[in-house]
């Protein structure tokens, strides 16, 4: 039996009588009540909802010379034209089998693939010291419903982002004690990574379109926003003894004293801020900065000890000085470069040879000497270098990156470099069956040069290297012992054709199989096999590029139908840079030297800046079309990278970051997209600039994040659904 009850203190029968005596409401009264409720709801919603787009942008311009929409893009399927004219799938970061399911976040965690979330400090060494500090977190609305992760096709920037199917997000194991920190020594951590999505863009073939059409579901749901507009950000320092040198995927104790043998990123995205050196100062304008840098910007004990034992750099007052006539080899870098030119006249610096990889970065004097000859030298700072000389090179304005020569391939395309140099780098090239030389053979252009120099001759090493070179069929061009520099220099040349390989008496190393694609470079193990040289004009690398600077605007035949697209991309960025970027963004370009294009396509942005006193690192995302070979073909440099992980460089490496529709391309790839903004804050120097072009639905919440980091919004412009921001990083730290 059900008993109805009225309010306390009033008999139910009396209450029922009151209800019966009340006359029914008329139609007009009902409409009035509905209107009143609607107005009340509208007022309340307006007061608590985020500000409108027009209110969020702080310094909006009414006109702008540059179109904000994305330029012509590459084909956005995962296939890319390779050296053999076919298509190759670029290998993604391997995902552990145990991480293929979506695991729930630990109790009390705010972790979510689409929710900005700042975690504890990644510094394992300072975990206890930071335990009492509040972790930087984002506070979403308490009643906000968390969107489900979804996987979708990559679309052009102006298209709606709609998913194809549910994505399986691999989450870290719930160990409970390592979240947000670098892993302990010996651990081979694999950060979460989505399987690569098939991308179909404007330039895809009909066959790919039909395949995508069959795979597409009948119903699509719109993706949730990349950044939560209702999130609030609270930041903290990355706790470390010397945290201002922190490289997340290299250092595992935070202060740089212990490092991984190879790239190994923290399990959880890094969302803490790297501290600044005490009394940090702006680098001097170029070219003054190549001769002296502020010592406090790069100082640490190991560097101090290194300075005392080398005369090519000295600590004088507040500066670290680089005497122009001093170098690690006697006679200076200019004499060293000229002696190589005499040994091999065909090298022809600055025309025939444009791009060089310098392994084992030291003074960067080799690269500076070659700058005068219009050669761009990318210094590879090895992870076992505890002196951080690559950081010094970047501070001087010399191209450099951090990597490892070990079991994995370097993040460069095949046949990329015109020459590779190793000066006193003390690498056992002949060990492990000459495996490292096989990687050099992969990234060296057919017909390119490999230059090795050393002060002291080791008979065993020389015999081992000679045997390895013979197995690779490399030709010994010249050997010389210079009386001035007191250095022995050997120059080898990679065969330009396969004829010499066919004459080998012993087929060791064997030729690589077809499935062992030489285009794969991201987290790919080095195989003990030899890649054949390309043949035929339709294959990249079969012919040497045009002399510099003609190669910048020459589009080889192997590009096929892409020639028109590359030319259009070049013209687009040339107009944007000349009409808008150089004058319309408020940037003082005299203080800009180190530039990164975070989503390079064909290198058009870098090509437009080629005549300026800057260098550009072209980062090609691993989930995008493989256009990095074309960038190198044009005489520019770059690397593969996955922006769901930190970049392999030191803090404060770059003066300017360019992000053209980077965030809209990320979609749901990254567990915490706000970590990419934190990474931009890490690698950009204070006083440095960022140019961000994207959809307004991304730029509006992104401006809130940048303001929480105290970045200065200098200029904004919007057109239709697209926009551009020019922002400047300040010296603010929490």
XYZ file of C-alpha atoms in Angstrom:
734
model
C 0.000 0.000 0.000
C 1.315 3.453 -0.967
C 0.830 6.338 1.441
C 0.985 9.925 0.112
C 2.339 12.501 2.547
C 2.085 16.270 2.579
C 4.331 18.873 4.169
C 4.942 18.497 7.946
C 2.368 20.182 10.147
C -0.468 20.192 7.607
C -3.099 17.433 7.248
C -3.077 15.786 3.909
C -6.854 16.244 3.471
C -6.563 19.982 4.011
C -3.748 20.221 1.487
C -5.800 18.279 -1.025
C -8.664 20.653 -0.476
C -6.459 23.670 -1.206
C -5.294 22.131 -4.464
C -8.876 21.444 -5.527
C -10.017 25.023 -4.813
C -7.168 26.588 -6.988
C -8.553 27.564 -10.451
C -6.722 26.131 -13.482
C -4.141 28.364 -15.223
C -5.154 29.896 -18.507
C -3.216 29.594 -21.761
C -1.800 33.147 -21.486
C -0.508 32.495 -17.981
C 1.232 29.338 -19.084
C 2.926 31.146 -21.995
C 4.024 33.936 -19.648
C 5.586 31.489 -17.207
C 7.423 29.714 -20.047
C 8.795 33.024 -21.379
C 9.922 34.083 -17.894
C 11.715 30.802 -17.340
C 13.403 31.056 -20.748
C 14.664 34.589 -20.086
C 15.938 33.564 -16.667
C 17.828 30.639 -18.166
C 19.344 32.865 -20.882
C 20.548 35.417 -18.316
C 22.092 32.732 -16.105
C 23.742 30.994 -19.073
C 25.218 34.263 -20.367
C 26.700 35.070 -16.974
C 28.437 31.710 -16.516
C 29.397 30.859 -20.111
C 32.895 31.621 -21.520
C 33.488 34.965 -23.173
C 32.761 35.263 -26.825
C 35.443 34.907 -29.455
C 35.557 38.633 -30.084
C 36.170 39.289 -26.395
C 38.863 36.611 -26.056
C 41.185 38.006 -28.710
C 43.037 40.875 -27.110
C 44.704 42.743 -29.958
C 42.740 41.888 -33.055
C 43.582 43.422 -36.416
C 40.957 44.317 -38.985
C 43.145 43.611 -42.028
C 46.134 41.429 -42.794
C 48.095 40.788 -45.978
C 48.429 37.039 -45.460
C 45.679 34.541 -46.019
C 45.204 32.555 -42.826
C 43.951 29.391 -44.473
C 46.428 26.580 -44.950
C 48.418 26.500 -48.226
C 48.300 23.561 -50.635
C 49.133 20.466 -48.604
C 50.670 17.100 -49.268
C 48.568 14.006 -49.750
C 47.450 13.136 -46.268
C 47.355 9.419 -46.519
C 50.072 7.558 -44.698
C 51.742 6.626 -47.951
C 54.501 8.761 -49.372
C 56.608 8.704 -52.480
C 59.890 6.952 -51.809
C 63.187 6.690 -53.582
C 61.988 3.802 -55.696
C 58.944 5.691 -56.899
C 56.531 3.572 -54.878
C 54.790 4.283 -51.612
C 56.062 3.576 -48.139
C 54.298 3.505 -44.807
C 56.249 5.450 -42.222
C 56.497 3.300 -39.131
C 54.816 4.681 -35.996
C 56.145 4.390 -32.490
C 55.618 0.750 -31.490
C 52.805 0.216 -28.997
C 53.239 -2.476 -26.332
C 50.687 -5.245 -26.747
C 49.569 -4.879 -23.145
C 48.663 -1.236 -23.763
C 46.175 -1.723 -26.558
C 43.167 -1.395 -24.285
C 41.915 1.805 -22.711
C 42.575 1.484 -18.995
C 40.791 3.667 -16.453
C 42.820 6.442 -14.899
C 44.053 5.922 -11.330
C 41.741 7.019 -8.557
C 41.784 10.757 -8.033
C 43.414 11.480 -11.383
C 42.062 13.966 -13.898
C 43.851 12.257 -16.781
C 41.880 12.185 -19.999
C 42.892 12.213 -23.659
C 41.018 15.456 -24.330
C 41.362 17.166 -20.974
C 44.264 19.517 -20.315
C 46.035 18.178 -17.285
C 49.256 19.202 -15.621
C 51.019 16.435 -13.777
C 53.694 16.155 -11.169
C 57.254 17.110 -11.968
C 59.014 14.761 -14.381
C 62.175 14.924 -12.332
C 62.504 11.622 -10.496
C 65.418 12.853 -8.436
C 63.441 15.701 -6.902
C 60.155 13.872 -6.406
C 60.307 13.994 -2.620
C 61.256 17.655 -2.540
C 58.310 18.553 -4.742
C 55.800 16.355 -2.956
C 54.608 19.139 -0.709
C 54.008 21.549 -3.587
C 50.633 21.597 -5.310
C 50.850 19.844 -8.650
C 49.946 21.963 -11.681
C 46.457 20.876 -12.637
C 43.620 22.048 -14.773
C 40.225 22.390 -13.184
C 37.383 21.532 -15.538
C 33.812 22.317 -14.675
C 32.644 19.763 -12.083
C 29.587 18.747 -14.063
C 31.328 18.711 -17.404
C 30.839 15.411 -19.178
C 34.075 13.871 -20.393
C 34.001 13.169 -24.144
C 34.948 9.730 -25.325
C 38.128 9.375 -27.406
C 37.455 8.778 -31.053
C 39.610 8.038 -34.040
C 39.011 9.716 -37.346
C 40.326 10.461 -40.776
C 42.661 13.411 -41.221
C 40.845 16.143 -43.109
C 41.940 19.366 -44.684
C 42.196 22.220 -42.148
C 38.926 23.832 -43.162
C 36.858 20.643 -42.898
C 34.820 19.392 -39.994
C 36.683 16.946 -37.775
C 34.613 13.795 -37.580
C 35.675 10.388 -36.286
C 35.626 7.131 -38.160
C 35.739 4.755 -35.235
C 36.535 4.444 -31.587
C 40.249 4.820 -30.924
C 42.064 2.492 -28.588
C 44.203 4.724 -26.426
C 47.132 2.852 -24.899
C 47.481 4.074 -21.337
C 50.431 3.601 -18.987
C 50.422 0.738 -16.563
C 49.160 1.674 -13.157
C 52.452 1.342 -11.339
C 51.492 4.111 -8.955
C 54.949 5.461 -8.376
C 56.237 6.821 -11.670
C 53.465 8.985 -13.047
C 54.701 12.254 -14.466
C 58.362 11.462 -13.873
C 61.204 10.269 -16.005
C 61.690 6.488 -15.794
C 64.488 4.953 -13.828
C 67.750 3.975 -15.479
C 67.509 0.894 -17.645
C 63.779 1.228 -18.267
C 62.743 1.438 -21.882
C 59.609 3.495 -21.542
C 57.229 3.802 -24.450
C 54.906 6.798 -24.130
C 51.310 6.236 -25.191
C 50.818 6.418 -28.918
C 47.831 5.942 -31.143
C 48.008 3.762 -34.180
C 48.500 5.913 -37.264
C 45.309 6.982 -38.914
C 44.700 6.837 -42.626
C 44.666 10.385 -43.951
C 43.049 11.396 -47.199
C 43.586 14.872 -48.447
C 42.928 16.913 -51.492
C 45.652 15.313 -53.564
C 44.883 11.641 -52.943
C 44.280 9.254 -55.785
C 40.892 7.912 -56.756
C 41.771 4.454 -55.513
C 42.558 5.736 -52.013
C 39.370 7.741 -51.996
C 37.290 4.687 -52.864
C 38.962 2.652 -50.128
C 38.254 5.392 -47.612
C 34.691 5.641 -48.809
C 34.112 1.944 -48.179
C 35.668 2.125 -44.735
C 33.754 5.222 -43.684
C 30.848 4.520 -41.293
C 27.332 5.548 -42.097
C 27.052 7.766 -39.011
C 29.693 10.203 -37.774
C 29.942 12.100 -34.552
C 31.672 15.430 -34.238
C 34.884 15.345 -32.237
C 35.120 17.167 -28.918
C 37.310 20.309 -28.816
C 41.067 19.856 -28.614
C 41.300 22.149 -25.582
C 38.650 22.483 -22.913
C 37.418 26.080 -22.875
C 36.380 25.760 -19.216
C 39.736 24.502 -17.891
C 41.828 26.543 -15.457
C 45.609 26.172 -15.436
C 47.936 26.225 -12.453
C 51.619 25.715 -13.215
C 54.643 24.608 -11.227
C 58.351 24.160 -11.831
C 59.923 20.879 -12.864
C 61.821 20.109 -9.679
C 65.477 19.323 -10.348
C 68.933 20.250 -9.146
C 69.675 21.873 -12.496
C 66.222 21.815 -14.039
C 66.898 24.534 -16.584
C 68.888 22.007 -18.706
C 66.159 19.353 -18.649
C 65.529 17.273 -21.819
C 62.597 14.949 -20.988
C 63.420 12.148 -23.456
C 67.163 12.189 -22.690
C 67.634 12.960 -18.987
C 66.110 10.543 -16.519
C 67.235 12.191 -13.299
C 66.281 15.717 -14.295
C 69.633 17.431 -13.777
C 71.343 15.906 -16.815
C 73.885 13.877 -14.857
C 72.237 10.578 -15.854
C 70.995 9.987 -19.379
C 69.336 7.318 -21.442
C 71.464 5.519 -23.969
C 68.703 6.151 -26.484
C 65.574 8.259 -26.633
C 63.123 7.223 -23.900
C 60.323 9.601 -22.984
C 58.511 9.889 -19.632
C 55.469 7.683 -19.260
C 53.132 10.619 -18.616
C 53.143 13.844 -20.634
C 55.401 16.510 -19.134
C 53.273 19.464 -18.030
C 55.601 21.243 -15.618
C 57.648 24.301 -16.579
C 61.434 24.229 -16.844
C 63.010 26.906 -14.676
C 65.250 29.683 -16.004
C 68.929 30.127 -15.185
C 69.579 32.843 -12.650
C 69.969 36.242 -14.342
C 69.104 34.836 -17.770
C 69.958 37.313 -20.546
C 68.830 37.635 -24.153
C 71.318 36.318 -26.733
C 73.138 38.957 -28.731
C 71.956 39.611 -32.309
C 73.522 37.604 -35.103
C 76.406 37.484 -36.019
C 77.689 38.743 -32.670
C 76.289 35.733 -30.831
C 78.446 33.240 -32.751
C 81.552 34.723 -31.109
C 80.253 35.153 -27.562
C 77.308 34.027 -25.443
C 76.157 34.761 -21.901
C 77.899 32.157 -19.774
C 75.041 32.075 -17.252
C 72.628 30.911 -19.965
C 74.506 27.612 -20.450
C 76.639 27.282 -17.317
C 76.967 24.050 -15.349
C 79.887 22.361 -13.538
C 80.927 20.001 -16.334
C 81.058 22.811 -18.867
C 83.144 24.874 -16.447
C 85.681 22.050 -16.181
C 85.678 21.582 -19.962
C 86.428 25.272 -20.554
C 89.542 25.083 -18.385
C 91.108 22.433 -20.612
C 90.369 23.866 -24.081
C 91.695 27.065 -25.614
C 89.050 27.390 -28.315
C 86.613 28.747 -25.746
C 87.235 30.775 -22.621
C 85.210 32.162 -19.771
C 85.739 35.910 -19.597
C 83.553 37.767 -17.111
C 79.898 37.201 -17.960
C 80.687 35.804 -21.391
C 81.767 32.530 -22.919
C 84.079 33.641 -25.734
C 85.022 31.787 -28.932
C 88.249 33.178 -30.421
C 87.847 33.073 -34.227
C 91.354 31.684 -34.855
C 91.158 28.980 -32.182
C 89.660 25.530 -32.662
C 90.042 22.001 -31.337
C 92.473 21.396 -34.233
C 95.503 23.627 -34.713
C 95.307 26.148 -37.516
C 91.623 26.818 -36.982
C 88.441 25.623 -38.658
C 88.962 27.614 -41.860
C 92.276 25.918 -42.535
C 90.715 22.535 -41.801
C 87.889 23.144 -44.298
C 90.303 24.379 -46.963
C 92.512 21.302 -46.524
C 89.493 19.050 -47.148
C 88.698 21.073 -50.266
C 92.208 20.460 -51.551
C 91.951 16.720 -50.868
C 88.674 16.364 -52.781
C 88.042 19.292 -55.180
C 84.764 17.731 -56.351
C 83.279 18.534 -52.942
C 82.892 22.166 -54.056
C 81.481 23.631 -50.816
C 78.281 25.631 -51.127
C 77.402 24.446 -54.628
C 77.775 20.698 -54.947
C 77.733 20.206 -51.178
C 74.976 22.090 -49.353
C 73.849 19.943 -46.362
C 76.251 18.298 -43.898
C 75.677 16.293 -40.726
C 78.417 16.905 -38.139
C 78.425 13.976 -35.702
C 79.614 14.584 -32.160
C 79.076 18.322 -31.744
C 82.019 20.153 -30.168
C 82.863 23.778 -30.836
C 80.613 24.039 -33.901
C 83.562 25.840 -35.495
C 83.336 23.443 -38.451
C 79.769 24.562 -39.127
C 80.625 28.244 -38.666
C 83.499 27.998 -41.149
C 81.183 26.362 -43.681
C 78.514 29.041 -43.198
C 80.826 31.406 -45.031
C 80.670 29.008 -47.988
C 76.839 28.781 -48.001
C 76.811 25.312 -46.436
C 74.345 24.462 -43.682
C 75.758 22.070 -41.084
C 73.482 20.243 -38.662
C 75.415 19.287 -35.522
C 74.323 16.032 -33.882
C 74.968 16.239 -30.156
C 75.244 12.703 -28.822
C 73.324 11.790 -25.684
C 76.476 10.493 -23.986
C 77.984 13.990 -24.138
C 77.698 15.261 -20.569
C 79.233 18.648 -21.447
C 76.170 19.729 -23.433
C 78.182 21.274 -26.264
C 75.140 21.051 -28.531
C 73.423 23.479 -26.148
C 76.363 25.851 -26.556
C 76.086 25.541 -30.350
C 72.387 26.401 -30.269
C 73.077 29.366 -28.003
C 75.580 30.547 -30.607
C 72.935 30.243 -33.336
C 74.282 27.083 -34.999
C 71.888 24.289 -36.105
C 72.015 21.368 -33.671
C 69.882 18.529 -32.353
C 70.360 15.770 -29.790
C 70.398 12.116 -30.746
C 72.000 8.742 -30.263
C 73.981 6.411 -32.442
C 72.944 3.069 -31.053
C 70.423 0.424 -32.063
C 67.895 2.786 -33.691
C 67.922 4.809 -36.860
C 68.409 8.549 -36.720
C 65.230 10.620 -37.382
C 66.335 11.584 -40.898
C 65.152 10.335 -44.292
C 67.286 8.103 -46.474
C 69.785 9.778 -48.791
C 69.383 13.103 -46.987
C 72.891 14.488 -46.463
C 75.372 15.516 -49.133
C 78.233 14.828 -46.715
C 78.702 13.531 -43.165
C 81.589 14.614 -40.945
C 83.018 12.996 -37.829
C 85.912 14.940 -36.341
C 87.589 13.272 -33.355
C 84.239 11.768 -32.360
C 85.794 8.512 -31.080
C 83.058 6.253 -32.448
C 83.911 2.609 -33.085
C 82.453 2.514 -36.579
C 83.703 -1.007 -37.247
C 82.185 -2.592 -34.130
C 79.105 -4.830 -34.191
C 79.676 -5.742 -37.813
C 79.851 -2.090 -38.906
C 76.190 -1.584 -37.987
C 76.554 2.164 -37.412
C 78.140 2.574 -40.838
C 75.049 0.949 -42.324
C 72.976 3.757 -40.810
C 75.417 6.331 -42.202
C 75.075 4.596 -45.566
C 71.277 4.938 -45.313
C 71.168 8.680 -44.597
C 74.082 9.638 -46.894
C 73.146 10.591 -50.430
C 74.396 8.165 -53.121
C 77.680 9.676 -54.267
C 77.960 11.627 -50.979
C 81.092 11.976 -48.852
C 81.976 10.642 -45.407
C 84.829 12.564 -43.735
C 86.649 11.184 -40.684
C 89.478 12.962 -38.874
C 91.493 12.094 -35.803
C 94.582 13.347 -33.976
C 95.871 9.915 -32.965
C 95.910 6.864 -35.183
C 94.656 3.569 -33.777
C 95.912 0.758 -36.015
C 93.227 -1.706 -34.932
C 90.438 0.821 -35.472
C 91.811 1.871 -38.843
C 91.991 -1.728 -40.034
C 88.447 -2.387 -38.811
C 87.078 0.728 -40.479
C 88.857 -0.077 -43.740
C 87.375 -3.576 -43.747
C 83.874 -2.185 -43.067
C 84.255 0.390 -45.830
C 85.313 -2.336 -48.253
C 82.222 -4.370 -47.354
C 80.059 -1.333 -48.105
C 81.946 -0.706 -51.369
C 82.755 2.821 -50.297
C 85.625 4.363 -52.226
C 88.589 5.828 -50.332
C 88.937 9.187 -52.099
C 91.846 10.624 -50.160
C 93.917 10.341 -47.016
C 96.102 13.115 -45.676
C 97.984 13.962 -42.514
C 98.039 17.741 -42.236
C 101.217 19.202 -40.732
C 99.485 22.354 -39.486
C 96.477 20.806 -37.774
C 98.353 17.596 -36.918
C 95.223 15.688 -37.887
C 94.773 12.688 -40.143
C 91.803 13.070 -42.496
C 90.167 10.308 -44.524
C 87.482 10.936 -47.131
C 85.228 8.136 -48.397
C 82.489 8.251 -51.031
C 79.322 6.198 -51.171
C 78.726 4.507 -54.553
C 76.253 6.349 -56.755
C 75.123 3.155 -58.527
C 74.743 -0.550 -57.760
C 77.459 -1.716 -60.160
C 80.116 -1.928 -57.451
C 77.786 -3.871 -55.169
C 77.316 -6.518 -57.849
C 81.084 -7.075 -57.992
C 81.382 -7.982 -54.307
C 83.023 -11.331 -53.712
C 81.317 -11.678 -50.332
C 77.697 -10.567 -50.051
C 78.027 -9.351 -46.479
C 76.197 -7.297 -45.464
C 73.348 -8.670 -47.609
C 70.923 -6.464 -49.469
C 67.892 -5.380 -47.479
C 64.582 -7.010 -48.231
C 61.689 -5.022 -49.637
C 59.867 -4.921 -46.311
C 62.960 -3.399 -44.641
C 62.049 0.027 -45.963
C 64.832 2.595 -45.800
C 62.253 5.375 -45.440
C 61.248 4.240 -41.942
C 63.157 6.311 -39.412
C 61.035 6.909 -36.286
C 61.836 4.372 -33.551
C 63.075 1.920 -36.175
C 65.909 -0.478 -35.375
C 68.995 -0.549 -37.574
C 69.072 -3.705 -39.666
C 72.265 -5.481 -40.683
C 71.637 -5.065 -44.370
C 72.619 -2.795 -47.232
C 70.147 -0.646 -49.163
C 70.695 -0.480 -52.883
C 71.235 2.832 -54.621
C 68.215 4.185 -56.547
C 68.167 3.833 -60.322
C 66.135 5.646 -62.938
C 65.176 9.306 -63.162
C 61.826 8.594 -61.495
C 63.604 7.620 -58.254
C 64.843 10.162 -55.721
C 68.622 10.056 -55.314
C 69.438 8.690 -58.744
C 70.712 12.145 -59.763
C 72.545 14.751 -57.733
C 70.455 17.884 -57.071
C 71.043 21.175 -58.820
C 73.787 23.411 -57.445
C 72.813 25.673 -54.580
C 70.892 27.978 -54.642
C 69.177 26.672 -57.794
C 68.085 23.512 -55.970
C 65.872 25.586 -53.651
C 63.394 26.277 -56.465
C 64.072 23.301 -58.727
C 61.514 20.533 -58.650
C 63.002 17.219 -59.842
C 61.254 14.826 -62.177
C 60.774 12.139 -59.537
C 58.180 14.398 -57.891
C 55.850 13.804 -60.816
C 52.487 15.522 -60.334
C 53.643 16.993 -57.011
C 55.845 19.522 -58.815
C 52.894 21.869 -59.230
C 51.915 21.538 -55.586
C 55.453 22.201 -54.303
C 55.711 25.272 -56.547
C 52.363 26.577 -55.258
C 53.470 26.012 -51.656
C 56.695 27.904 -52.344
C 54.881 30.883 -53.868
C 52.331 30.942 -51.051
C 54.876 31.171 -48.248
C 57.081 33.580 -50.139
C 54.163 36.005 -50.370
C 53.120 35.476 -46.736
C 56.614 36.049 -45.367
C 57.374 39.097 -47.500
C 53.991 40.812 -47.153
C 53.069 39.911 -43.579
C 55.572 38.063 -41.419
C 58.535 40.406 -41.831
C 56.594 43.574 -41.005
C 53.062 42.803 -39.855
C 53.579 40.685 -36.730
C 55.603 43.035 -34.537
C 58.639 40.712 -34.598
C 62.149 42.166 -34.410
C 63.859 39.860 -36.895
C 67.321 41.165 -36.001
C 67.048 39.069 -32.820
C 65.840 35.947 -34.627
C 68.355 33.264 -35.583
C 67.081 29.781 -34.589
C 63.671 29.044 -36.163
C 61.509 25.911 -36.134
C 58.622 25.098 -38.452
C 56.657 22.687 -36.273
C 54.561 21.332 -39.160
C 56.663 21.663 -42.251
C 55.139 20.329 -45.451
C 57.375 21.084 -48.429
C 59.652 23.532 -46.617
C 58.013 26.582 -48.182
C 58.244 28.629 -44.991
C 61.965 27.810 -44.609
C 62.604 28.505 -48.288
C 60.995 31.933 -47.945
C 63.495 32.739 -45.166
C 66.528 31.302 -46.988
C 67.925 34.730 -47.852
C 67.635 35.951 -44.250
C 70.233 35.463 -41.529
C 68.278 32.605 -39.971
C 68.182 28.814 -40.147
C 65.003 26.734 -39.951
C 64.515 23.280 -38.454
C 61.702 21.671 -40.460
C 59.851 19.221 -38.213
C 57.682 16.810 -40.205
C 55.123 15.084 -37.928
C 55.296 11.306 -38.135
C 51.535 11.025 -38.697
C 51.631 13.347 -41.732
C 52.687 12.676 -45.313
C 56.416 11.973 -45.625
C 57.625 15.204 -47.247
C 60.968 15.464 -45.446
C 62.949 13.927 -48.364
C 61.747 16.784 -50.567
C 62.821 19.330 -47.949
C 66.365 17.932 -47.987
C 66.304 17.789 -51.780
C 65.738 21.559 -51.752
C 68.850 22.131 -49.610
C 67.038 22.555 -46.270
C 67.260 20.548 -43.033
C 64.705 18.888 -40.778
C 63.744 15.892 -38.635
C 60.823 13.566 -38.087
C 58.964 14.100 -34.829
C 55.822 13.105 -32.965
C 54.504 16.132 -31.077
C 52.839 13.854 -28.539
C 56.399 13.572 -27.175
C 58.984 16.203 -26.191
C 61.449 17.320 -28.833
C 65.098 16.248 -28.631
C 66.673 19.582 -27.852
C 67.672 21.730 -24.905
C 65.419 24.291 -23.227
C 65.491 27.764 -24.777
C 66.869 26.457 -28.097
C 64.732 28.494 -30.503
C 64.054 32.165 -31.117
C 60.869 31.606 -33.131
C 58.354 28.766 -33.506
C 55.985 28.519 -36.460
C 52.897 26.333 -36.019
C 50.676 26.311 -39.101
C 47.543 24.222 -38.399
C 49.601 21.975 -36.159
C 46.962 21.632 -33.446
C 44.051 20.965 -35.786
C 46.072 18.133 -37.318
C 46.745 16.539 -33.955
C 43.085 15.810 -33.270
C 43.059 13.086 -30.610
C 46.556 11.701 -31.155
C 47.930 13.091 -27.899
C 46.639 12.210 -24.433
C 47.118 15.769 -23.169
C 47.362 18.331 -26.000
C 48.239 21.048 -23.469
C 51.605 19.275 -23.076
C 52.486 20.478 -26.590
C 52.039 24.072 -25.448
C 54.242 23.302 -22.437
C 56.866 21.869 -24.804
C 56.727 25.056 -26.868
C 57.345 26.975 -23.653
C 60.344 24.736 -22.915
C 62.145 24.998 -26.257
C 61.408 28.699 -26.881
C 63.732 31.199 -25.233
C 62.323 34.046 -23.120
C 61.680 36.947 -25.465
C 61.180 34.474 -28.304
C 58.183 34.480 -30.631
C 55.567 32.028 -31.843
C 53.397 32.387 -34.932
C 50.319 30.183 -34.631
C 47.819 29.742 -37.460
C 44.787 27.537 -36.932
C 41.028 27.309 -36.587
C 39.310 29.786 -34.279
C 37.862 26.944 -32.243
C 41.459 26.093 -31.332
C 42.957 29.591 -31.144
C 40.392 30.908 -28.660
C 41.078 28.388 -25.846
C 44.757 28.334 -26.829
C 44.970 32.055 -26.094
C 43.672 31.354 -22.581
C 46.425 28.770 -22.057
C 49.110 31.148 -23.321
C 47.838 33.913 -21.055
C 48.033 31.545 -18.099
C 51.703 31.136 -19.036
C 51.967 34.956 -19.113
C 52.832 35.021 -22.813
C 52.155 38.360 -24.485
C 49.512 38.298 -27.242
C 50.992 40.849 -29.630
C 48.752 40.514 -32.678
C 45.724 38.507 -33.763
C 43.794 38.337 -37.001
C 40.758 36.273 -37.939
C 39.033 35.540 -41.210
C 36.004 33.284 -41.492
C 36.827 30.274 -39.279
C 40.614 30.698 -39.412
C 42.969 32.915 -37.456
C 46.575 33.792 -36.717
C 48.313 34.825 -33.501
C 51.691 36.439 -32.958
C 52.746 35.810 -29.349
C 55.863 36.506 -27.318
C 57.174 34.453 -24.421
C 58.086 36.388 -21.286
C 60.467 35.591 -18.421
C 57.592 34.626 -16.120
C 57.980 31.454 -14.085
C 55.611 30.221 -11.373
